[in-house]
Tab-separated table of C-alpha atoms in Angstrom:
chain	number	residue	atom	x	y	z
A	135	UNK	CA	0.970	-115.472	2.961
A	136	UNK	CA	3.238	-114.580	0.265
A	137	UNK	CA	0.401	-113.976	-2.189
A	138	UNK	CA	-0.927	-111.644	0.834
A	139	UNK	CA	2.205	-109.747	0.871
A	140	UNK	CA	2.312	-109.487	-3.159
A	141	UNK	CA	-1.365	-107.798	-2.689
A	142	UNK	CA	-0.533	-105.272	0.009
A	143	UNK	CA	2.429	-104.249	-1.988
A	144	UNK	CA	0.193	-103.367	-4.713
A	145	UNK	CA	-2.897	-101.580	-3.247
A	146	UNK	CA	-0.393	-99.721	-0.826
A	147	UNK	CA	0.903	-98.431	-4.843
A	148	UNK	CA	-2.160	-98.282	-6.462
A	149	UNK	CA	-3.739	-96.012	-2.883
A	150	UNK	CA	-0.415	-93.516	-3.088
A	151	UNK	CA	-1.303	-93.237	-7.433
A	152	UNK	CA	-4.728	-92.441	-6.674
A	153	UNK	CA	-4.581	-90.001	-3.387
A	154	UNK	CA	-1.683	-88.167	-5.850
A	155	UNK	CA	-3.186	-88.186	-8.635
A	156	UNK	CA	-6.074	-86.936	-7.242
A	157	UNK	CA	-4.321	-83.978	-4.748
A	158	UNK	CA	-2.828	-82.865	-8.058
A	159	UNK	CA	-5.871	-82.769	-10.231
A	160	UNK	CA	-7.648	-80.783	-7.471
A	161	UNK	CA	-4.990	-78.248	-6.513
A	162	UNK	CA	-3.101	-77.964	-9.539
A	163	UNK	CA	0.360	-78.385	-10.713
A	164	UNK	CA	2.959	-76.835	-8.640
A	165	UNK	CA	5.771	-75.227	-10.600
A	166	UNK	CA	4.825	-76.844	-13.757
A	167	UNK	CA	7.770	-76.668	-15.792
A	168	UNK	CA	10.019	-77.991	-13.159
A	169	UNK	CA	7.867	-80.979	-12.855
A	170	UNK	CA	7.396	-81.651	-16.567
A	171	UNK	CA	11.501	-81.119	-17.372
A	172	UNK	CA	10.884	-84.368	-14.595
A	173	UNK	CA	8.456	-86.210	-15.880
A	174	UNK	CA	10.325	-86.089	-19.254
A	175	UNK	CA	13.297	-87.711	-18.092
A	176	UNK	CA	11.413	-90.309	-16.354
A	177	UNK	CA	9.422	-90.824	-19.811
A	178	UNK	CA	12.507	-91.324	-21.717
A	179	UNK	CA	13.862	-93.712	-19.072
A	180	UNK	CA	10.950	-95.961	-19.126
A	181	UNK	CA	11.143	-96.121	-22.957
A	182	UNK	CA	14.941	-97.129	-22.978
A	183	UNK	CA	13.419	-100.570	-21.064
A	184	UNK	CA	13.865	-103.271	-23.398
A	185	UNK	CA	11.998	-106.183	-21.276
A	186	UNK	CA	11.138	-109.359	-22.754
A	187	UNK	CA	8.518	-111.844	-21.801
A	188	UNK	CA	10.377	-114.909	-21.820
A	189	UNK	CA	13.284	-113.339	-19.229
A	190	UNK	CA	12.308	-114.274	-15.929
A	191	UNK	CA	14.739	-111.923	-14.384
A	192	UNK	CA	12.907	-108.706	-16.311
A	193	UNK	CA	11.017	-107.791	-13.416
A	194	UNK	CA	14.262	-106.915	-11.491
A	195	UNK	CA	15.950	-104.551	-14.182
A	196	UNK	CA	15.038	-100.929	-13.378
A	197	UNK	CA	14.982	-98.367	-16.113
A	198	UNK	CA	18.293	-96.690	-14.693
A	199	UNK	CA	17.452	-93.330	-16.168
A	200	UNK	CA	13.837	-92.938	-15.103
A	201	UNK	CA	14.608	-94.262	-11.823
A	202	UNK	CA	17.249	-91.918	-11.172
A	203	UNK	CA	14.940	-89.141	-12.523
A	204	UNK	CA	11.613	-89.997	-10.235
A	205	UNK	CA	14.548	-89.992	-7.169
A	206	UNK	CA	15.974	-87.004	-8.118
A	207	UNK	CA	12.814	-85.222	-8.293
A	208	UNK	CA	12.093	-86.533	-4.874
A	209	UNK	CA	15.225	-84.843	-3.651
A	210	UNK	CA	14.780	-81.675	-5.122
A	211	UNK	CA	14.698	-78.899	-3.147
A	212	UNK	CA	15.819	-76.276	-4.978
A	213	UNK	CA	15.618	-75.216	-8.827
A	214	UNK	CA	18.415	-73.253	-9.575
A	215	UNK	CA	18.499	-70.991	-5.991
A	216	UNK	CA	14.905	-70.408	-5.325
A	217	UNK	CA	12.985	-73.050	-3.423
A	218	UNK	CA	10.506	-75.670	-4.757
A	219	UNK	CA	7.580	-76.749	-3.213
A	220	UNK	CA	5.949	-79.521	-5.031
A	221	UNK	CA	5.634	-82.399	-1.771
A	222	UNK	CA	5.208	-86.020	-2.053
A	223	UNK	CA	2.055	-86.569	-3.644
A	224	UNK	CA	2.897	-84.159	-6.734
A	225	UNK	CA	6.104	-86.143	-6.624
A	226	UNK	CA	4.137	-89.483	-6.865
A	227	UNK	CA	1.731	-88.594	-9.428
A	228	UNK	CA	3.858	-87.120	-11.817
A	229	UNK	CA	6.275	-90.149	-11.390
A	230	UNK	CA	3.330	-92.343	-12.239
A	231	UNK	CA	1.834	-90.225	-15.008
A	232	UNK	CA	5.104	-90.424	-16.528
A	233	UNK	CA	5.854	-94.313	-16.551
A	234	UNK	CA	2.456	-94.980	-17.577
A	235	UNK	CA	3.344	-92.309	-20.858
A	236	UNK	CA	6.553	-94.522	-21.385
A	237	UNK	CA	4.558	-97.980	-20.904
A	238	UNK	CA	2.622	-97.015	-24.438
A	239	UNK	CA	5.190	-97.942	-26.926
A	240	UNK	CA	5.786	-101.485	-24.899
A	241	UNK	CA	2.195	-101.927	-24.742
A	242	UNK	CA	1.936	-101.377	-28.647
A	243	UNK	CA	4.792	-103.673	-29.078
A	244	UNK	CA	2.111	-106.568	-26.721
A	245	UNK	CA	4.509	-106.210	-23.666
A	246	UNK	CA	2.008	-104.726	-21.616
A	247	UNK	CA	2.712	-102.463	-18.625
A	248	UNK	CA	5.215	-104.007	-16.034
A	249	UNK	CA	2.546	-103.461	-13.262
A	250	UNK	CA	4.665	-104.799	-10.256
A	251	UNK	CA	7.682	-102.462	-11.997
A	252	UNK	CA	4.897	-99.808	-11.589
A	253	UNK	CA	4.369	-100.260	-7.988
A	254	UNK	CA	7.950	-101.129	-7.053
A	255	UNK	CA	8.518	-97.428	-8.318
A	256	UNK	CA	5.417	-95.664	-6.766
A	257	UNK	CA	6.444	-96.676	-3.098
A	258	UNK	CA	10.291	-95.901	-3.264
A	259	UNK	CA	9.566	-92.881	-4.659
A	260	UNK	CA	6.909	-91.935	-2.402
A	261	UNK	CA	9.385	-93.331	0.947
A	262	UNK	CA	12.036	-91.371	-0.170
A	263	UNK	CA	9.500	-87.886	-1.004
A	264	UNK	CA	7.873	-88.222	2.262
A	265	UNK	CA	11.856	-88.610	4.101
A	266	UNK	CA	12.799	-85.340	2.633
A	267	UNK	CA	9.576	-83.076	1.371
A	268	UNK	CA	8.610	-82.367	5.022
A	269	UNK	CA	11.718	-81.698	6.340
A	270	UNK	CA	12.912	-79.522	3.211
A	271	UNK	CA	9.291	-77.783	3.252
A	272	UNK	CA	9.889	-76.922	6.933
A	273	UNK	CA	12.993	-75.673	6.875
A	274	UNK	CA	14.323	-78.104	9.695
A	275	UNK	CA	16.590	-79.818	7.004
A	276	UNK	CA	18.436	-76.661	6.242
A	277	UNK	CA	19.105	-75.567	9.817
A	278	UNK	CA	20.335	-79.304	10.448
A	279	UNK	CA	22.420	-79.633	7.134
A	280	UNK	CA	22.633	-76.380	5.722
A	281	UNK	CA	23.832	-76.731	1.524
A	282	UNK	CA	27.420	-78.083	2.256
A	283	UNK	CA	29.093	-81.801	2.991
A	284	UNK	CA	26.207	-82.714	5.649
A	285	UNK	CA	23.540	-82.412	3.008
A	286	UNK	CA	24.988	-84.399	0.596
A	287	UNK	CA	25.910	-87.066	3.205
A	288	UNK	CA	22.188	-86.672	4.607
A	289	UNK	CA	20.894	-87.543	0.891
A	290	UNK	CA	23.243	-90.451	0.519
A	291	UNK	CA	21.847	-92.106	3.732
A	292	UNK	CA	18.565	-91.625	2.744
A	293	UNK	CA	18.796	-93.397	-0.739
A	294	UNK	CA	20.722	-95.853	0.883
A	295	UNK	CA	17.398	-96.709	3.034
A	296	UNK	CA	15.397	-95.853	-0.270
A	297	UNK	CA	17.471	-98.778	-2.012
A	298	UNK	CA	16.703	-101.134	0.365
A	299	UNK	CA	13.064	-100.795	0.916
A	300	UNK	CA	12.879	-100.951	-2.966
A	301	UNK	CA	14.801	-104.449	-2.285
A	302	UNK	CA	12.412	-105.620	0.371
A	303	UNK	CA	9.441	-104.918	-2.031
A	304	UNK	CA	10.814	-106.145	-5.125
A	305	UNK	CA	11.649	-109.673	-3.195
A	306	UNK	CA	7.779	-109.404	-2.090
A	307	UNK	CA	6.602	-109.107	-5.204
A	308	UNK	CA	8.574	-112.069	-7.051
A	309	UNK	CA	7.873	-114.451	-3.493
A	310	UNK	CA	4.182	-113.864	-4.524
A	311	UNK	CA	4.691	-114.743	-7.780
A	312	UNK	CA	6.429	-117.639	-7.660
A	313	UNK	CA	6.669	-119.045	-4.283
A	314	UNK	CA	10.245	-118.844	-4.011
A	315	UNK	CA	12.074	-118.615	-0.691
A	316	UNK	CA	11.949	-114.748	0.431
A	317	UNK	CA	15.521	-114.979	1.870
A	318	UNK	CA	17.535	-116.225	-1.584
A	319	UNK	CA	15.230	-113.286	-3.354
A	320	UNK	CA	15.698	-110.933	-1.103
A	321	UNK	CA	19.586	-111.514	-1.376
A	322	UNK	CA	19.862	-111.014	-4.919
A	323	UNK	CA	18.037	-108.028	-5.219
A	324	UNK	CA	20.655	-106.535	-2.408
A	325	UNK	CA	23.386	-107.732	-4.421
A	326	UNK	CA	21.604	-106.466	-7.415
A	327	UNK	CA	21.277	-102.942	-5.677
A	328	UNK	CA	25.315	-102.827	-5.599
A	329	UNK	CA	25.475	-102.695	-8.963
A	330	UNK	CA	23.322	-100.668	-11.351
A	331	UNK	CA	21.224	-99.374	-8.244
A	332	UNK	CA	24.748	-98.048	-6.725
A	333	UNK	CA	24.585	-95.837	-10.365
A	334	UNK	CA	21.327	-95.038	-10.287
A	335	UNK	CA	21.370	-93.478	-6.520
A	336	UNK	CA	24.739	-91.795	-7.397
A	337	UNK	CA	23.238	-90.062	-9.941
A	338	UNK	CA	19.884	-88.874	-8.549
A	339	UNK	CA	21.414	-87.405	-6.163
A	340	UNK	CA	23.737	-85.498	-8.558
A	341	UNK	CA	20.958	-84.567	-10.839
A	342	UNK	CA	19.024	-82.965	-7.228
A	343	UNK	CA	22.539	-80.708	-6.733
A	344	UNK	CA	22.767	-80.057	-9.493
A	345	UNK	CA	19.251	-78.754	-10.683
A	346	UNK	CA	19.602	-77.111	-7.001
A	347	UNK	CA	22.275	-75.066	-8.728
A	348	UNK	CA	22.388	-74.970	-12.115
A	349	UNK	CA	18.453	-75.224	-12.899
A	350	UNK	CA	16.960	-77.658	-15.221
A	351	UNK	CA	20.250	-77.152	-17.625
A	352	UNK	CA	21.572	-80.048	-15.286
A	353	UNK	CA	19.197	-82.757	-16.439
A	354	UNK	CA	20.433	-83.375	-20.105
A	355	UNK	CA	24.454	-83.286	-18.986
A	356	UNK	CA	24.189	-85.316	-15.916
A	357	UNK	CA	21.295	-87.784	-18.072
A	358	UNK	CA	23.912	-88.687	-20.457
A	359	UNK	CA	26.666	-90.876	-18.433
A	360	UNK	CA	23.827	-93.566	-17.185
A	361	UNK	CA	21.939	-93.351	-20.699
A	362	UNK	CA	25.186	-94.921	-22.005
A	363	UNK	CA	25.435	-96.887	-18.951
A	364	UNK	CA	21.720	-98.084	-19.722
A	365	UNK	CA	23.057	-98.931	-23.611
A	366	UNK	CA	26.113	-100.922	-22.872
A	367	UNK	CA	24.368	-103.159	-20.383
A	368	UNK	CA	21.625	-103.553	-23.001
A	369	UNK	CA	24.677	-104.466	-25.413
A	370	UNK	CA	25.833	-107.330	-22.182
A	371	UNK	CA	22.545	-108.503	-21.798
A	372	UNK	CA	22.369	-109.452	-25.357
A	373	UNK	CA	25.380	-110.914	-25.754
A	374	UNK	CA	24.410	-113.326	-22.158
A	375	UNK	CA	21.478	-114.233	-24.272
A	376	UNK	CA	23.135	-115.588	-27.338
A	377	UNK	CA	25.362	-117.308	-25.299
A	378	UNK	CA	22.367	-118.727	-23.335
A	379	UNK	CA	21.183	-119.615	-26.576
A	380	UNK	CA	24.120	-121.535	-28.112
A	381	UNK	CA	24.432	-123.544	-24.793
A	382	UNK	CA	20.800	-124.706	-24.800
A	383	UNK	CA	22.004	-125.591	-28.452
A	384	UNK	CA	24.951	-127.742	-27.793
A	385	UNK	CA	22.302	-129.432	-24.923
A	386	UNK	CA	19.753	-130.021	-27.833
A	387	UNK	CA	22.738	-131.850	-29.264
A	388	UNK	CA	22.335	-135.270	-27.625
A	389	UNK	CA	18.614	-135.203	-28.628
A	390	UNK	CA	19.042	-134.639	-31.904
A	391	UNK	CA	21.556	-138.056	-32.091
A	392	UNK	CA	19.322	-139.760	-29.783
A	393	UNK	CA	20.502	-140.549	-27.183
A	394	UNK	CA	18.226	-138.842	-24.433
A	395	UNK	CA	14.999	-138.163	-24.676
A	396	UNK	CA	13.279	-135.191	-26.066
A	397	UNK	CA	13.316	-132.420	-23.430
A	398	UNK	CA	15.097	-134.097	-21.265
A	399	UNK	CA	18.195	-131.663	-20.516
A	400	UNK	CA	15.087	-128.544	-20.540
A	401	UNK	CA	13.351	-130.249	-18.184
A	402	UNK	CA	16.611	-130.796	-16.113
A	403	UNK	CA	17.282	-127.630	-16.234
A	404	UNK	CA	14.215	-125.763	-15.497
A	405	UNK	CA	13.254	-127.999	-12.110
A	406	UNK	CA	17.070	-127.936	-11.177
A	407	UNK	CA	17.140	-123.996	-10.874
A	408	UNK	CA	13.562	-124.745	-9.093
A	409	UNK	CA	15.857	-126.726	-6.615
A	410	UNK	CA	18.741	-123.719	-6.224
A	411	UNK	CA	16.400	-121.347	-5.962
A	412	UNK	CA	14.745	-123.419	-2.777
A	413	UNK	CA	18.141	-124.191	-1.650
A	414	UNK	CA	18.973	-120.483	-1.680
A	415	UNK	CA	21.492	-120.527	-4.174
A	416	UNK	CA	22.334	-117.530	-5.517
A	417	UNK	CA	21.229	-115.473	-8.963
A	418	UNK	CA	25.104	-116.260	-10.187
A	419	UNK	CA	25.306	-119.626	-8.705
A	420	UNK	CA	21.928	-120.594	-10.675
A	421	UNK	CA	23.471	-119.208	-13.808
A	422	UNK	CA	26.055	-121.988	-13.445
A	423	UNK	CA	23.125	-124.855	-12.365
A	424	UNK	CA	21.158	-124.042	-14.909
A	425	UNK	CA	24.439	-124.153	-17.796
A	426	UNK	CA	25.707	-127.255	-16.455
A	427	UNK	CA	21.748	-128.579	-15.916
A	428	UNK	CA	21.326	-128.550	-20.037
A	429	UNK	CA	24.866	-130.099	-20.648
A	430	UNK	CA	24.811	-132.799	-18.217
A	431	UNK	CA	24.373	-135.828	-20.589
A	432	UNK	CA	26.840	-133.801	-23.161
A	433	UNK	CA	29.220	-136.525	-22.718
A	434	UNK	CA	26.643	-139.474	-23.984
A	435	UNK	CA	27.945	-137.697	-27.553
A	436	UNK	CA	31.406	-139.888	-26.607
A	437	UNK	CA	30.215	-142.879	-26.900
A	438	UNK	CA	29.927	-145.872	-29.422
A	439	UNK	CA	26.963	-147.654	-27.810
A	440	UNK	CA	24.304	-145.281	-26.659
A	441	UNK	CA	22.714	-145.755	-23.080
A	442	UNK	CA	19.404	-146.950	-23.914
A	443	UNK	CA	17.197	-144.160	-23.833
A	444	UNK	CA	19.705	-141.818	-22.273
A	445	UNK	CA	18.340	-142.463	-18.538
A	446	UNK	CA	22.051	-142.456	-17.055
A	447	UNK	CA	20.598	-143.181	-13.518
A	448	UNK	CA	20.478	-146.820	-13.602
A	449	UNK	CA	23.695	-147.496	-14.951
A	450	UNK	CA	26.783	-148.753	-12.849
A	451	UNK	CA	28.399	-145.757	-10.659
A	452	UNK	CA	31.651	-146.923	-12.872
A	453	UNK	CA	30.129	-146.188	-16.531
A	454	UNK	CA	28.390	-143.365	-14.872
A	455	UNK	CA	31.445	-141.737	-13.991
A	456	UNK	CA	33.028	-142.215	-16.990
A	457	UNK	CA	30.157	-140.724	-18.958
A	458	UNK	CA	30.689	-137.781	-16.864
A	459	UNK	CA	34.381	-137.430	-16.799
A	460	UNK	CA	33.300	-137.271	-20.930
A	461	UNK	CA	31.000	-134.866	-20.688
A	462	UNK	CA	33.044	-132.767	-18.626
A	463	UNK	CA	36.027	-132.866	-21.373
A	464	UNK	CA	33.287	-132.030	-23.715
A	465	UNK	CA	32.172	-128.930	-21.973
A	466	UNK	CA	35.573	-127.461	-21.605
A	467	UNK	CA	35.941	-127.558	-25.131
A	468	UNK	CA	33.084	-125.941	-25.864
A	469	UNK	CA	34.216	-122.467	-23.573
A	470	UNK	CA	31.750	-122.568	-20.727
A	471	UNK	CA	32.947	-121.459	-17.568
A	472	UNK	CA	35.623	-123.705	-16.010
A	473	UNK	CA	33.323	-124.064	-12.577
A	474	UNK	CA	30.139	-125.504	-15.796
A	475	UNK	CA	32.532	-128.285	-16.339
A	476	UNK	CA	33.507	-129.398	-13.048
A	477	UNK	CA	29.679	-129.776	-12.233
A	478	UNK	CA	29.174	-131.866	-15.364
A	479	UNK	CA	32.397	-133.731	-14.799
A	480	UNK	CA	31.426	-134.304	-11.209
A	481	UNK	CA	27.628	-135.078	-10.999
A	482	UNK	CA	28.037	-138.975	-11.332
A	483	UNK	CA	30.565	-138.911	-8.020
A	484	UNK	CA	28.677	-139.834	-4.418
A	485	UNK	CA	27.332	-136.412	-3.150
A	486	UNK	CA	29.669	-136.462	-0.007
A	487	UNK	CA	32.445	-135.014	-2.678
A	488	UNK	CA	30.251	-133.215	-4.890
A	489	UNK	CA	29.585	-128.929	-4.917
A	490	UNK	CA	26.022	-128.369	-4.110
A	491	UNK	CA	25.071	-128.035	-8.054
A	492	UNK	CA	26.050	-131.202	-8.822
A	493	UNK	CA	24.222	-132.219	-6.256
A	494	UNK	CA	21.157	-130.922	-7.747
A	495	UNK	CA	21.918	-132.048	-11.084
A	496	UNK	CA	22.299	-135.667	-10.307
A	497	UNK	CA	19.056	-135.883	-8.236
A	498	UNK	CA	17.112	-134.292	-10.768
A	499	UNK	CA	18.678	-136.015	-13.570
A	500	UNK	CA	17.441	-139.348	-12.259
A	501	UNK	CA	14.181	-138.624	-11.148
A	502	UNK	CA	13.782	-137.288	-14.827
A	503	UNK	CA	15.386	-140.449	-15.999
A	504	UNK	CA	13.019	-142.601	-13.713
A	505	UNK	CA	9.880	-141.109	-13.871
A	506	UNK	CA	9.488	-139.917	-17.338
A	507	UNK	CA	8.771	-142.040	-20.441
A	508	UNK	CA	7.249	-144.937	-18.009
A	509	UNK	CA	10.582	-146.213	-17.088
A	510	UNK	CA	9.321	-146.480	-13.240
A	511	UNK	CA	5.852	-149.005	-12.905
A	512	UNK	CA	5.083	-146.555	-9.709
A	513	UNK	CA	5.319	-143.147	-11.638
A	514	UNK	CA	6.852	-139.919	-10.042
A	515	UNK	CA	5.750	-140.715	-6.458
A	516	UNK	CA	7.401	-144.339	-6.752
A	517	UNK	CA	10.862	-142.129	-8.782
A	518	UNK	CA	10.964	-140.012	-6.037
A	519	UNK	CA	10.752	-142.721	-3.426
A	520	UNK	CA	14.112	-144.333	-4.686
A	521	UNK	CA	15.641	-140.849	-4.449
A	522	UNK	CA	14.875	-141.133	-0.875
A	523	UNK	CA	16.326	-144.243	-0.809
A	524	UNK	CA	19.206	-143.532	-2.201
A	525	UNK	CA	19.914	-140.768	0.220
A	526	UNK	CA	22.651	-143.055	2.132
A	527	UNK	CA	24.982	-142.533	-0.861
A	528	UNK	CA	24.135	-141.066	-3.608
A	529	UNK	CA	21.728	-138.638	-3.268
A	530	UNK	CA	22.000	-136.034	-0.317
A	531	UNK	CA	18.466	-136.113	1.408
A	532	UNK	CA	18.444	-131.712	1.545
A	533	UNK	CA	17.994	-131.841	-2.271
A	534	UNK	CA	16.228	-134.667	-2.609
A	535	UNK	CA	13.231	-133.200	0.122
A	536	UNK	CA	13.515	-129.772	-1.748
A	537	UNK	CA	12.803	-131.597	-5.256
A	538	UNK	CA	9.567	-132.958	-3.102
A	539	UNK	CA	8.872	-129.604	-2.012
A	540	UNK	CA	9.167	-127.860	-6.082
A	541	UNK	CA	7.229	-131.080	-7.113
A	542	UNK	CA	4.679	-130.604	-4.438
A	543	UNK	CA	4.245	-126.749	-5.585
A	544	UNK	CA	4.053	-127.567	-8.997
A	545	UNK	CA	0.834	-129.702	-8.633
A	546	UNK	CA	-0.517	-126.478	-7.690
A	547	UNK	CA	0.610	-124.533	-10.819
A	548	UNK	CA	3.470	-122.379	-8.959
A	549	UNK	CA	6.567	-124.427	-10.797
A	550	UNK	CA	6.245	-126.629	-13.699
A	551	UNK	CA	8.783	-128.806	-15.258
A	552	UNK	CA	9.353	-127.814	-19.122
A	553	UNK	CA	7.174	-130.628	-21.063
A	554	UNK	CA	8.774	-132.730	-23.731
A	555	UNK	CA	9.121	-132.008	-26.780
């Protein structure tokens, strides 16, 4: 169903590229400078996107400028006084010719073209052209709104339902592919829409003004504010990366020493923000999971006698609470965020008392422990039996049936545990 939905998403884009690209070949380019001052922006937009491969949140950064610059030119009605008349499927292909001119330099570089980026752009674009085109072209939006307060406010509704069909379809198209719950996806990218998409509505509609007014002069001045916008959260993102970075570090720690196994704390991590994400946590919230995932055996580092091979389940709740009460002193050291080392400092206690990462952590953390390496005669079926055993007390059966349900999807190729090594 999901895959379905990921599919429909996509032809409805690629059916709106071709009828517009086609409706402009055949009649021509209405008011050609107008739309190329547009198709510019959106250009330059798409090749300020610095994507990478191995971020698996990529697919929900927009290129603030060239979004702003597609909705913009979806709004315009008026270039400096007089009237424009270019209608939604100029709108669309011109959008589309233009991403596809700023995809060139990533595809050079072996990124490729963000195709579900693509489409996610194509059908906002084309929703919010086909709310206001007619009515503009017609002349019923001037006799309703006329050019003062009313218009503006009429503009700001509309992106406001633009944003959130762009939500609905970006959740789509990362429930297709990945099989996560729609409802936790579909949350973030809300959430996500409060930030930079607040910005990046704000500001098409100020470059449609003010083009309205001022002519094309208004792209370049009103283009500037969200291009540095664009640059310092760049300058964020890397500086979340590096710290991502020297946190999987520190986790590589108790490898290194010995005392878990190789992997261990990746795989931890990887199938306990599987876990979040089916529990619905949050994109912050699995920030945190996945921090405190990779520093969970930190505290082994503490001790004089290592745990043979690191597998922390089997030991008595006592020493496993001390190990953690370590681990947790070991974390705040380090700087992570306070709420990192309560989840580290609390995973050993019985789940009644524990926040829902913890939770997670401690579940996952022993089936790791008891299926990998051997350590269980029955194998993961036989680990993940004792977690449902252990459901009375330590292990609270909601996580325990969503690890079944990430395990059971992973067999089919949809979420895989990081291997070892």
């Amino acid at each position: 169903m999901r895959a379905c939905a990921g599919w429909a998403v996509r032809g409805a884009a690629a059916a709106l590229t071709a009828a517009g690209l086609g409706h402009t070949l055949w009649t021509g380019v209405t008011e050609p400078a107008t739309a190329l001052a547009f198709a510019a922006l959106v250009t330059v937009g798409e090749l300020a996107r610095r994507d990478r491969r191995d971020d698996p949140a990529a697919d929900r950064r927009p290129a603030p400028l060239g979004s702003a610059g597609a909705l913009a030119y979806a709004l315009l009605g008026q270039d400096a006084g007089q009237p424009t008349h270019h209608g939604v499927l100029q709108t669309v292909a011109v959008v589309v010719a233009a991403a596809l001119a700023g995809t060139v330099p990533h595809i050079a570089r072996g990124h490729g073209p963000a195709l579900d980026h693509l489409a996610r752009r194509v059908l906002t674009v084309a929703f919010a052209a086909a709310c206001f085109q007619p009515l503009h072209a017609s002349g019923r939006l001037t006799r309703w709104t006329g050019q003062g307060p009313r218009l503006v406010l009429f503009l700001l509704l509309l992106l406001g339902l633009t944003a959130l069909c762009d939500a609905v379809l970006a959740a789509a198209l990362a429930g297709a592919r990945t099989g996560w719950p729609y409802g936790p996806l579909l949350r973030d990218e809300l959430r996500a829409q409060l930030g930079i998409g607040s910005a990046i509505c704000a500001t098409g509609v100020v470059m449609a003004l003010g083009v309205a007014v001022a002519g094309l002069w208004a792209l370049p001045v009103f283009s500037v504010p969200l291009l540095l916008t664009q640059l310092s959260f760049h300058r964020i993102d890397a500086v979340r990366t590096t710290y991502r970075q020297t946190i999987t570090s520190l986790a590589r720690a108790t490898e290194i020493a010995g005392c878990t196994a190789p992997g261990h704390a990746r795989r931890v991590a990887a199938l306990s923000c599987a876990v979040g994400r089916e529990l619905g946590l949050s994109q912050r919230e699995l920030t945190v999971l996945e921090y405190a995932a990779l520093m969970h055996d930190i505290g082994q580092l503490s001790l004089v006698d290592p745990v043979p091979g690191g597998a922390t389940a089997e030991l008595p709740p006592d020493e496993a609470r001390r190990i953690a009460g370590l681990g947790g002193e070991v974390a705040r050291r380090t700087g992570v965020p306070a709420e990192v080392a309560v989840i580290v400092e609390r995973q050993a206690d019985p789940y009644r008392e524990q926040p829902v990462a913890a939770r997670i952590v401690r579940a996952v953390n022993a089936y790791d422990d008891l299926a990998g390496a051997g350590r269980h005669p029955g194998g993961p079926l036989a680990a993940l039996e004792r977690l449902r055993l252990g459901t009375g007390h330590d292990y609270q059966p909601e996580v325990v049936e969503s690890l079944a349900r990430v395990l059971a999807r992973g067999g089919r190729g949809r979420v895989v545990p990081v291997p070892p090594g």
